XYZ file of C-alpha atoms in Angstrom:
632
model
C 114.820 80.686 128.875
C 114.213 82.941 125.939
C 111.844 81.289 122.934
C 114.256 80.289 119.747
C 111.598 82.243 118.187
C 112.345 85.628 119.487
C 116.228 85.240 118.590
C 115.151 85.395 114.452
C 111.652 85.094 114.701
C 110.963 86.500 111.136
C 113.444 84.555 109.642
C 112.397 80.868 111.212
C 108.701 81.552 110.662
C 108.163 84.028 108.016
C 111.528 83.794 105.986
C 109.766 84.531 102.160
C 107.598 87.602 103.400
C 110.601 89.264 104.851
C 109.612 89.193 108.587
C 106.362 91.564 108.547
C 103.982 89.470 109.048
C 102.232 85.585 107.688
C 101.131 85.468 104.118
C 98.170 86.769 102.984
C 98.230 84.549 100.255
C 98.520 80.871 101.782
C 95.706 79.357 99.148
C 97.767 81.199 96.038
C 100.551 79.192 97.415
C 101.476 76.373 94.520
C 102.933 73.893 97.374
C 101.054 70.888 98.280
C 98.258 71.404 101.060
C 100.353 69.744 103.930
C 102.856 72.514 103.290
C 100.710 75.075 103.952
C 99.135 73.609 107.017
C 102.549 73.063 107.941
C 104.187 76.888 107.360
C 100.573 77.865 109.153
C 101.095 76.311 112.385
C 104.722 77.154 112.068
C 104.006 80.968 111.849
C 100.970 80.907 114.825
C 103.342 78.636 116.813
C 106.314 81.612 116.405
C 102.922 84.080 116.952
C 101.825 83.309 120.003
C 105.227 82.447 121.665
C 106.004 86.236 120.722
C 103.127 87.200 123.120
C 103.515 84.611 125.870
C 107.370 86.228 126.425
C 106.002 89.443 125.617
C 103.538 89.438 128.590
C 106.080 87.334 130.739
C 109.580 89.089 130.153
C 108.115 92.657 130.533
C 107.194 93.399 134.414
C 105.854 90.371 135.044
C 102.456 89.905 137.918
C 103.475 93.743 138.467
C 100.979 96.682 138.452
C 102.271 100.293 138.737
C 100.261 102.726 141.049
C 102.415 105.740 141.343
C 104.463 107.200 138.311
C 107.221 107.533 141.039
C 107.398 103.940 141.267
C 108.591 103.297 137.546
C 111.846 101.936 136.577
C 114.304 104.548 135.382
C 114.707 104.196 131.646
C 118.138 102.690 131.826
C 116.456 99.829 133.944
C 113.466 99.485 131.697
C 115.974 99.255 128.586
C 117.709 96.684 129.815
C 114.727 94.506 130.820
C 113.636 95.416 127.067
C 116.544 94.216 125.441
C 116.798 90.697 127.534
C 113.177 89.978 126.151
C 113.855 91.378 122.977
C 117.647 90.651 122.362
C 117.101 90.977 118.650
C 116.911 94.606 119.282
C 120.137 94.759 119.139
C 120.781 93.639 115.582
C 118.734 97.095 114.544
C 121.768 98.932 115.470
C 121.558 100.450 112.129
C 118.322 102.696 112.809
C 120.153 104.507 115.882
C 122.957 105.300 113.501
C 121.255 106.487 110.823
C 118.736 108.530 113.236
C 122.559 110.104 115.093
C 123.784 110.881 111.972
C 120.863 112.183 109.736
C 118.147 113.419 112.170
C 120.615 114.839 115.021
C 117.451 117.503 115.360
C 115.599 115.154 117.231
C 118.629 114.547 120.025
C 119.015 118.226 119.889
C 115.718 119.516 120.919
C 114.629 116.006 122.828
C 111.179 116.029 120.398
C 109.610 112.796 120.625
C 107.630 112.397 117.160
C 104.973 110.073 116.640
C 102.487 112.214 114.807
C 104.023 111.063 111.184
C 102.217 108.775 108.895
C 103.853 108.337 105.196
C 107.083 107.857 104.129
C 109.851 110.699 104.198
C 111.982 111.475 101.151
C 114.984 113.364 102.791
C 117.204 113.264 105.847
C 117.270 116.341 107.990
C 121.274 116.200 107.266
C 120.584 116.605 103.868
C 118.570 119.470 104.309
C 121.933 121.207 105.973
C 124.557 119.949 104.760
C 125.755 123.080 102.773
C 125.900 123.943 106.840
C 128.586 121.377 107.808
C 132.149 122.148 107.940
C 134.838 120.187 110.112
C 134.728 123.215 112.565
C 131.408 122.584 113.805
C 131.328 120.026 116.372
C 127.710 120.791 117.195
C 124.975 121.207 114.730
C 123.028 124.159 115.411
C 119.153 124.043 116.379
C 116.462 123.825 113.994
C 115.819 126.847 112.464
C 112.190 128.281 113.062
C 112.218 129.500 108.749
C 113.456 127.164 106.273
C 113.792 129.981 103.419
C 115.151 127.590 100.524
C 113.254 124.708 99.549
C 113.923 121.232 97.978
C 111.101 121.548 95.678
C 107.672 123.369 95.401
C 104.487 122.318 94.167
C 102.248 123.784 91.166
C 98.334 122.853 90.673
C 96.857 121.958 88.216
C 93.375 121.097 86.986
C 92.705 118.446 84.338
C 91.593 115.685 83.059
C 92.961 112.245 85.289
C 92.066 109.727 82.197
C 93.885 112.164 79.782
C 96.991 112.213 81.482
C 97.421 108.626 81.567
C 97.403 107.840 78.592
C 98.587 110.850 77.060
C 100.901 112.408 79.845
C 102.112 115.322 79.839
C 104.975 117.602 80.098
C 107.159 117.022 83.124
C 110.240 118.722 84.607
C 113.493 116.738 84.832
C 112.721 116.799 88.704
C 109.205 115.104 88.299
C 110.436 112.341 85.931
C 112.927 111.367 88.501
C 110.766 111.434 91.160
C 108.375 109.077 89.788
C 110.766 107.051 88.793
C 112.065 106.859 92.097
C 109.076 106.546 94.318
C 107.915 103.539 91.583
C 111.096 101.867 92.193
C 110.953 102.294 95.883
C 107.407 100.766 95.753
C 108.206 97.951 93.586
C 105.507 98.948 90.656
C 106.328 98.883 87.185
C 105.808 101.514 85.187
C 104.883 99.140 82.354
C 101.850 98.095 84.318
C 101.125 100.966 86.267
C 100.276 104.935 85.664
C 101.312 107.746 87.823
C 100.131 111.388 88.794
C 101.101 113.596 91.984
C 98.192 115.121 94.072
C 98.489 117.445 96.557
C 97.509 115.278 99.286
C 96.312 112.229 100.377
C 92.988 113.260 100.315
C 93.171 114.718 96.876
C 93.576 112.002 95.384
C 90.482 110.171 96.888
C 88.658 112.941 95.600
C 90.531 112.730 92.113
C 89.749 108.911 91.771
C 85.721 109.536 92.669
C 85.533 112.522 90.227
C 86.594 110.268 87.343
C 85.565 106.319 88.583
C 81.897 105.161 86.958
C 79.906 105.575 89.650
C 77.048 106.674 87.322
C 76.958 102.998 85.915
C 78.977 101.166 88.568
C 77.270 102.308 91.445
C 78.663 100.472 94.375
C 81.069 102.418 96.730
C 82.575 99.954 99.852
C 85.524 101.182 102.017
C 87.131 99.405 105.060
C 87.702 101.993 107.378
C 87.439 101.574 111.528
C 87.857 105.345 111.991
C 87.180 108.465 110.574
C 88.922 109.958 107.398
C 88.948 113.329 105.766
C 90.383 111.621 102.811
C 87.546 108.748 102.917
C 84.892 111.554 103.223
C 85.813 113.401 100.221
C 85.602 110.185 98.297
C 82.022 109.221 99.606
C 80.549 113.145 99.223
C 81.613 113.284 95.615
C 80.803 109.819 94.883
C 77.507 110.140 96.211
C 76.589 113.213 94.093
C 77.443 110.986 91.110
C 75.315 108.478 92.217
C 76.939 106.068 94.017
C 75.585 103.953 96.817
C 78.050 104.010 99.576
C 78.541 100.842 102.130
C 80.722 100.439 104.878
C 82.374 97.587 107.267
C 81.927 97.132 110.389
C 84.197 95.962 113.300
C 83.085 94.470 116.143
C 83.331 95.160 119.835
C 85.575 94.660 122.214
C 88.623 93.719 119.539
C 87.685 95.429 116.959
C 87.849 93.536 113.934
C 86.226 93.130 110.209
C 82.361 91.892 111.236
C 83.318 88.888 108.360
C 80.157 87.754 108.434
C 78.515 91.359 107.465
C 81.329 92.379 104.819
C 80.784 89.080 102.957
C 77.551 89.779 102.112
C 78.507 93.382 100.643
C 81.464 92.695 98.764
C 80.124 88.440 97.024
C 77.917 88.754 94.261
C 74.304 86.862 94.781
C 73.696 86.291 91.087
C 75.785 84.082 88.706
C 75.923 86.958 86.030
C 79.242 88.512 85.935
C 78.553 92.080 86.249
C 80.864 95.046 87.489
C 80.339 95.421 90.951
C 81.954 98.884 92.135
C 84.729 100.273 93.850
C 86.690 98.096 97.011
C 88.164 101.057 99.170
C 91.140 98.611 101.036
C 93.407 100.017 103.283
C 95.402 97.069 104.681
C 95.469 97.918 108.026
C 94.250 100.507 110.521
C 96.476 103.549 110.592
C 95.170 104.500 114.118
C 94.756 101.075 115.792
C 97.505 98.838 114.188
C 94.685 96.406 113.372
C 96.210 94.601 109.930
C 93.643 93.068 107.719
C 93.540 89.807 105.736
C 94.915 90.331 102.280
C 92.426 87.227 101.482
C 89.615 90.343 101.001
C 91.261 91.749 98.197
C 91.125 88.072 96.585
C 87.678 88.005 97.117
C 86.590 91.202 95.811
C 88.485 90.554 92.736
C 86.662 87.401 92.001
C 83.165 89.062 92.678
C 84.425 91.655 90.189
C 85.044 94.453 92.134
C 87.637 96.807 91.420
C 90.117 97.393 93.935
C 91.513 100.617 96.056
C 94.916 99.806 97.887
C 95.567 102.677 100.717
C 99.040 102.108 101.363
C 99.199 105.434 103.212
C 99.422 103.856 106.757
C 102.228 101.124 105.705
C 105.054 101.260 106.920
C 108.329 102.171 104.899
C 108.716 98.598 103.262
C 105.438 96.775 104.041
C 105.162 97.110 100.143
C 107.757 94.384 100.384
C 105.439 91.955 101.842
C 102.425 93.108 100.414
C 102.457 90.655 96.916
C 101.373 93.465 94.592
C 102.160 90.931 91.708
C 99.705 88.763 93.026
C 96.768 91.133 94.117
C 97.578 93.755 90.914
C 94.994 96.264 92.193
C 93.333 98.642 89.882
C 94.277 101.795 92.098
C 96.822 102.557 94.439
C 97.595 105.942 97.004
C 100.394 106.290 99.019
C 101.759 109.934 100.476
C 105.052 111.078 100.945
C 106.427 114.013 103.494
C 109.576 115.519 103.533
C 111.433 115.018 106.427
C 110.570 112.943 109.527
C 110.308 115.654 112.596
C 111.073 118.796 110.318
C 108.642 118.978 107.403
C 105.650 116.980 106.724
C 104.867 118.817 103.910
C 104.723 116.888 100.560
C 102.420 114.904 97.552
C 100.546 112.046 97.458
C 100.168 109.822 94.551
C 97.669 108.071 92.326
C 98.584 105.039 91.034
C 96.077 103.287 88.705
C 96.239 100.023 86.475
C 96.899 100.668 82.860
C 94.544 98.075 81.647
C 91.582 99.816 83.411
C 92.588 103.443 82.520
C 89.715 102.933 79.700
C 86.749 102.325 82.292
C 87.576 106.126 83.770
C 85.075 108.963 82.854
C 86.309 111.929 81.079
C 85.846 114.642 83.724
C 87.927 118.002 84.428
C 88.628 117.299 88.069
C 91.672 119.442 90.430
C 93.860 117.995 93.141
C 96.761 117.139 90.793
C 99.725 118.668 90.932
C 103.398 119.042 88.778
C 106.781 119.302 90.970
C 109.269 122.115 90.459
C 112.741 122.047 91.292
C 113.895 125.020 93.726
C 115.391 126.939 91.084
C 111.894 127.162 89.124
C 110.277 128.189 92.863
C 107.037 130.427 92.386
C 105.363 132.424 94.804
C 102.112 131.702 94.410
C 99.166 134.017 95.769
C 97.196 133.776 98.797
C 94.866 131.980 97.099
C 97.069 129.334 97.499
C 98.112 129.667 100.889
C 95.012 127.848 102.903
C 95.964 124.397 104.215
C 93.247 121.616 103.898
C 92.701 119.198 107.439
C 92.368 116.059 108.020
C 90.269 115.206 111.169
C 91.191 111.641 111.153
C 93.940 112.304 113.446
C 94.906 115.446 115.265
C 97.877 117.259 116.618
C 96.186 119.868 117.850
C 93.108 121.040 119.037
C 91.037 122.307 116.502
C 89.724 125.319 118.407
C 93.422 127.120 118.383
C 94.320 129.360 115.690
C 97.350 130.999 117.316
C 100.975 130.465 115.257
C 102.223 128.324 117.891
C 99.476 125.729 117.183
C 101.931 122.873 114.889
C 99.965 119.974 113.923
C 103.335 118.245 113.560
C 106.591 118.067 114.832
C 109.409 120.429 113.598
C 108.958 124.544 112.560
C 105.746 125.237 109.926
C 105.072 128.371 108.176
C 102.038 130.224 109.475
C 100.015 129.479 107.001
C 100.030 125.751 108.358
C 100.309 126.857 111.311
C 96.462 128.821 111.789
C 94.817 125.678 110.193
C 95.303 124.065 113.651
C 93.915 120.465 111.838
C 96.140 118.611 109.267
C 96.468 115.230 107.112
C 99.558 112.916 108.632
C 102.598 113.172 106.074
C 100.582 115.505 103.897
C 99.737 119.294 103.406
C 97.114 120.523 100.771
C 97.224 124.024 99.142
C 101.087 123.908 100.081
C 102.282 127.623 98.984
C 105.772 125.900 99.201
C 107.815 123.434 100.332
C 109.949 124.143 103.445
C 113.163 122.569 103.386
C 116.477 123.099 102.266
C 118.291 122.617 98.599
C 118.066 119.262 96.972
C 120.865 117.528 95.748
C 120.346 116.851 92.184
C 122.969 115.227 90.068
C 123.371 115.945 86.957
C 120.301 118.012 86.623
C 119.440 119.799 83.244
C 118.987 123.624 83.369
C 116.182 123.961 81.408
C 114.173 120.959 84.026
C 114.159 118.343 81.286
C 114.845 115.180 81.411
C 117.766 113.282 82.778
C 118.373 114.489 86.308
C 118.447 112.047 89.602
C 117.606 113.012 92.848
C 119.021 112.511 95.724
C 116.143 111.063 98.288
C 118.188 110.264 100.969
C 115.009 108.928 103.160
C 114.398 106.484 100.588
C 117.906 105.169 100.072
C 117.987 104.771 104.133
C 114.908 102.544 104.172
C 116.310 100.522 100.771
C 119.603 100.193 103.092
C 117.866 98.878 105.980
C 115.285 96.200 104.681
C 111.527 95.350 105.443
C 113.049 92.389 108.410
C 114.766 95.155 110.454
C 112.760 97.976 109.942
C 109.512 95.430 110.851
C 111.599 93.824 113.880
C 112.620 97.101 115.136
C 108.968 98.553 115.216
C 107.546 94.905 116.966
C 109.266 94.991 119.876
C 108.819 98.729 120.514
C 104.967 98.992 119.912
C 104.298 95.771 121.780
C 106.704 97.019 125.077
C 104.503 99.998 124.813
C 101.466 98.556 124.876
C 102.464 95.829 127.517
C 103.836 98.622 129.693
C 100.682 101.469 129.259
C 98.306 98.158 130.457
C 100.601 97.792 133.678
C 99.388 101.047 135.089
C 96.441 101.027 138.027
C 94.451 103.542 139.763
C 96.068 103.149 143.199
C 92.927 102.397 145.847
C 90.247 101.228 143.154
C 89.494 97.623 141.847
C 91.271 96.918 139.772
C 90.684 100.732 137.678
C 92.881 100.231 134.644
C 94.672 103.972 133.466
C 94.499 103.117 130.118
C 92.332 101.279 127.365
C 93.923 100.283 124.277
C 91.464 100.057 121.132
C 92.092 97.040 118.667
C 94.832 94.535 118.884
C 96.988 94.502 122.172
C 99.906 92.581 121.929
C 100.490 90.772 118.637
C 103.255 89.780 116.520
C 101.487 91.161 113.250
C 99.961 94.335 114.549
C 101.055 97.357 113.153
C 103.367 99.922 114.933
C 100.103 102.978 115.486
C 98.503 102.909 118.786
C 94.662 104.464 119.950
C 93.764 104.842 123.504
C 92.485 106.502 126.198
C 93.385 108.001 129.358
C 90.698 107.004 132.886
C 90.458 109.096 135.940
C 89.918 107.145 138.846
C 86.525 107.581 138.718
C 86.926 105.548 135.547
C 85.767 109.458 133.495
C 87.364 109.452 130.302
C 90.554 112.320 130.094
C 89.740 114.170 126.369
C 92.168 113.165 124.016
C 92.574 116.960 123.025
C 94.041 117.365 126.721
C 96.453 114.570 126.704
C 97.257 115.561 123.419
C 98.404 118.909 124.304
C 99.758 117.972 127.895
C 101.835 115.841 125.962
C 102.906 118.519 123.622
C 104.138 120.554 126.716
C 106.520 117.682 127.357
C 107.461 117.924 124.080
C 106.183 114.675 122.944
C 103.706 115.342 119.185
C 101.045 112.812 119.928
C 97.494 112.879 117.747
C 93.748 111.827 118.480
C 91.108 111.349 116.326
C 87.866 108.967 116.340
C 86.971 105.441 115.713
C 83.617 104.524 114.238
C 81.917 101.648 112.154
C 81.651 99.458 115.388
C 79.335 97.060 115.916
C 78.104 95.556 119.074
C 76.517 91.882 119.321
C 74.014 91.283 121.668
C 76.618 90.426 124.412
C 77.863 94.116 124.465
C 74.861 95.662 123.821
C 74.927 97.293 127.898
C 78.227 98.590 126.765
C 77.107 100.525 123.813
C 75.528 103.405 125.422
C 78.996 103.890 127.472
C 81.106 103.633 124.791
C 79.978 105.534 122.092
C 79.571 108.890 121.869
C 78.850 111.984 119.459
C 81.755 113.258 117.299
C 82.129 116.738 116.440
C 82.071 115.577 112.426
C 78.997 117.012 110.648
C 77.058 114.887 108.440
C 78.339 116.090 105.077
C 76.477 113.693 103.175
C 73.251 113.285 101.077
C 72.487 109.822 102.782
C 69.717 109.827 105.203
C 69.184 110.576 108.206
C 69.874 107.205 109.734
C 73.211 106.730 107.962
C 74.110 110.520 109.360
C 73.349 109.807 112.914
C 75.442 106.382 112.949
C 78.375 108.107 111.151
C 78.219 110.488 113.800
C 78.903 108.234 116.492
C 82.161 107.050 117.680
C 84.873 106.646 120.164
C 87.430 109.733 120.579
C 90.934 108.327 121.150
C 94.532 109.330 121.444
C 96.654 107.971 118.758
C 100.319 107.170 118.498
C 102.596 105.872 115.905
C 105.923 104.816 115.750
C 108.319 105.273 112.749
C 110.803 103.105 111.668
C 112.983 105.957 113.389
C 111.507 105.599 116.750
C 113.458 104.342 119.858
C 113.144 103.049 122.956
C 113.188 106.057 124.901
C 110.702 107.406 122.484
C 108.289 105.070 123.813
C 109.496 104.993 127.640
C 108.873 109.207 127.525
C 105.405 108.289 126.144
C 104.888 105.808 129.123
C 106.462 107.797 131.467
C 104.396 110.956 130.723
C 100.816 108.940 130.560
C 101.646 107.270 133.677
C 101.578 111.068 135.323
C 97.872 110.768 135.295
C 97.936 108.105 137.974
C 98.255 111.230 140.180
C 94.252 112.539 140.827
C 95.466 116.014 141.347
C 97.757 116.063 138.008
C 94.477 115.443 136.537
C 92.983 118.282 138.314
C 95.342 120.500 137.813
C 96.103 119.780 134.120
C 92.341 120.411 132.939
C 92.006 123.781 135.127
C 95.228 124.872 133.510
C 94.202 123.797 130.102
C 90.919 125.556 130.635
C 92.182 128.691 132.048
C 95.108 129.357 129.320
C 93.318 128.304 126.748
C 90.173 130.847 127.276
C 93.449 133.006 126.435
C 94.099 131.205 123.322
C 97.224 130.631 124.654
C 98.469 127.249 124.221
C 99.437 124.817 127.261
């Protein structure tokens, strides 16, 4: 008998937060206290009953040995949809994804290598293409000559152009305007600038933040960032003292016990306390973390960092940003979901604490210009910046076929072979199509709306069924990669999952790992790229931070290992040689976009490895084509 709970779970237990997950704020709540307790057994009631029919809906007391032996996706779909019948009320996604990303039906790409939020359909980008007469869109192209916008750097002063401003095109007014609508932040209360990345702007913020007088630096971070790194290297030269959390073994979750005493104050003199580096949850494990943290920070005057760059599409929704008001805020944005991740990040920061920044002539900003205004820049500007938090490819190739993510990239992005989710650095230009802008001004001034038909899809759609949607797909996928056995062994599970398993609140990214029988650990770099030969744009990348109690202490040895990060930092040597160890994973994550045969190829494929000699096989091949540089 299916739970009540399953039918409209996010409406019956989490009705006022829009279905993504339980408050964060319970003890802001103005209701009596029997209230609360009352909506908080409610919501772990609905919680747990998700994950009881979860693990008994979804091939039940049944192990799978042989790949062979799996249920043909039609079967598996309809198994899916009996334990998760409000599947069906997402109907909207698979239209949308028909109608404005054909390109992924078309070339049967499975993507889930994007993190961000896309601006544009794919539709958009061609739809100077359509004509009745074509009954079948045409391939992606491998050159996208025409773009919807380019970027132009700039250095400056951050502090300056918040209070001041500066001169922006008709194009950049109405894209801020846009993405702070889309986001819910006022621009009464909130300043704007674009950077070129997601990591540029962690840089930007520690270039011009008071570390010289506010000298604490705490992030919350289970694995390792490029973005995160930049902040800590330049905040360290300006003096800084840099702390971290820790997340402890086997689940993986914020050592409480350890970040309390970092982020409350031990004397009763109100004094600044530093910088609270937040990202809400963990964009390679799913983990989400208590809002409450944020609370406390603030009242142990700490100014706070929101990363919103692993949220999901409307998690802003949900996230209370009235309540929290954080000093500083980065998101990223790409350009199309499977055809062009290249695109800005942005800096948002509080307008009351705009006066605590330091004067300081920092670069990483960045203007937008329309199409029309399109400059070729020099090579200068044609490098691409990484990000080793999460990979698409192995770092070793540099040969044009290397693409970090799904859909055609110029060569410039392509020889990088490393780079940031949703975000390219150093972009010489934007590679997409015209933009649509209505009503635009010819000389770029003010007035002119754009078109950003990713955005308006997501505003369509709603945080309850984009957040229901991703549930039941992330949790069948996680249920189903734990079914598979080592045929012959005890019990030899195929695959550990890192972090949450399955959850009603966890987030829709996955990080695992792939055994050989002899429980040997398959690199992530390989399954990456075996994957990629299927066509299926997977990632890896490492976790770190965790800490072991005494129980796991045996495990510790076997667990973690060396990273191929160097220790860019001035700390000493201690700190260097326990950043530099960490657990190498494969990573997944599933836009709002994704499907259910997205997830059943990704099952399907890792379940190959089940076979000893595919395992063979697939690392002699790797090794022999790629002492070719030839890719897999």
């Amino acid at each position: 008998m299916q739970s009540p709970c399953l039918r409209e779970v996010s409406q019956a237990c989490l009705c006022t937060h829009g279905g993504c997950c339980p408050s964060p704020f319970f003890s802001l709540s103005p209701d009596p206290l029997h209230k609360v307790s009352k909506s908080r057994n409610t919501s772990a009631d609905c919680r747990r009953d998700f994950a009881a029919v979860t693990a008994s809906s979804i091939f039940p007391d049944t192990q799978f040995t042989n790949h062979e032996s799996l249920p043909s996706l039609q079967q598996s779909l309809t198994e899916f949809t009996k334990a998760y019948p409000q599947y069906f009320d997402t109907y909207q996604i698979d239209q949308i994804r028909a109608k404005e990303y054909y390109q992924l039906s078309l070339s049967n790409h499975t993507c889930l290598d994007y993190f961000g939020i896309g601006l544009f359909s794919y539709n958009q980008l061609h739809k100077q293409e359509s004509s009745p007469s074509h009954l079948r869109p045409s391939l992606p192209s491998q050159n996208l000559d025409i773009p919807f916008f380019s970027v132009s750097y700039k250095t400056g002063n951050l502090k300056t152009q918040l209070l001041h401003g500066g001169q922006e095109s008709g194009l950049e007014s109405a894209m801020k305007k846009r993405i702070m609508d889309f986001l819910n932040i006022s621009e009464n209360d909130y300043g704007m600038v674009f950077t070129a990345n997601r990591t540029s702007a962690f840089k930007l913020l520690a270039e011009s933040y008071p570390f010289m007088s506010v000298k604490n630096l705490l992030t919350v971070y289970d694995y390792e960032s490029e973005a995160v790194e930049a902040m800590i290297r330049t905040s360290e030269k300006r003096g800084a003292r840099v702390m971290s959390a820790e997340f402890s073994w086997p689940r993986l979750r914020i050592n409480s016990e350890k970040l309390r005493k970092m982020v409350v104050s031990k004397g009763k003199k109100k004094k600044q306390r530093g910088l609270f580096v937040f990202p809400l949850h963990s964009r390679m494990t799913g983990a989400r973390y208590p809002y409450l943290w944020m609370r406390i920070a603030q009242e142990n005057d700490w100014h706070i960092l929101i990363d919103a760059c692993a949220l999901g599409p409307k998690d802003m929704d949900s996230f209370g940003l009235s309540l929290v008001r954080p000093d500083f805020l980065i998101c990223s944005f790409y350009q199309i979901f499977g055809e062009n991740p290249s695109g800005f990040g942005c800096l948002f920061v509080k307008k009351s604490t705009v006066p605590i920044l330091v004067d300081n002539t920092s670069s990483g900003m960045v203007s937008l210009l329309p199409a029309k205004k399109q400059l070729w820049l020099t090579d200068e500007f044609s490098s691409c910046e990484t990000e080793p938090e999460q990979t698409s490819k192995s770092k070793q190739e540099k040969v044009a076929a290397t693409n970090t993510f799904s859909g055609p990239m110029s060569i410039e992005m392509r020889q990088s072979g490393k780079l940031e989710q949703g975000e390219i650095s150093e972009v010489r230009r934007a590679e997409a199509d015209s933009i649509q802008q209505k009503n635009a001004n010819t000389n770029g001034g003010g007035g002119s709306e754009i078109e950003c038909r990713g955005l308006d899809q997501v505003d369509s759609l709603g945080l309850t069924m984009i957040s229901r949607r991703g549930r039941c797909l992330i949790n069948w996928l996680v249920n189903a990669l734990m079914k598979l056995q080592h045929p012959n062994t005890e019990g030899n599970a195929l695959v550990k999952i890192y972090g949450p398993k399955i959850r009603f609140d966890r987030g829709p990214a996955l990080a695992f790992n792939v055994f050989d029988w002899k429980r040997e650990k398959i690199e992530p770099v390989l399954v990456q790229k075996l994957a990629d030969r299927e066509n299926i744009s997977l990632s890896y990348g490492s976790l770190h931070h965790i800490w072991f109690s005494d129980k796991y202490q045996k495990e510790k040895d076997n667990v973690l290992e060396k990273t191929d990060r160097e220790a860019k930092s001035k700390s000493d040597n201690n700190r260097k040689d326990k950043a530099n160890l960490g657990i190498t994973v494969v990573t997944a994550s599933l836009g709002y976009l994704a499907n259910f045969e997205d997830v059943y190829r990704l099952w399907a494929f890792v379940a190959q490895f089940l076979d000893a000699d595919f395992v063979e096989k697939a690392r002699w091949r790797y090794t022999a084509l790629d002492q070719k540089t030839i890719e897999v």
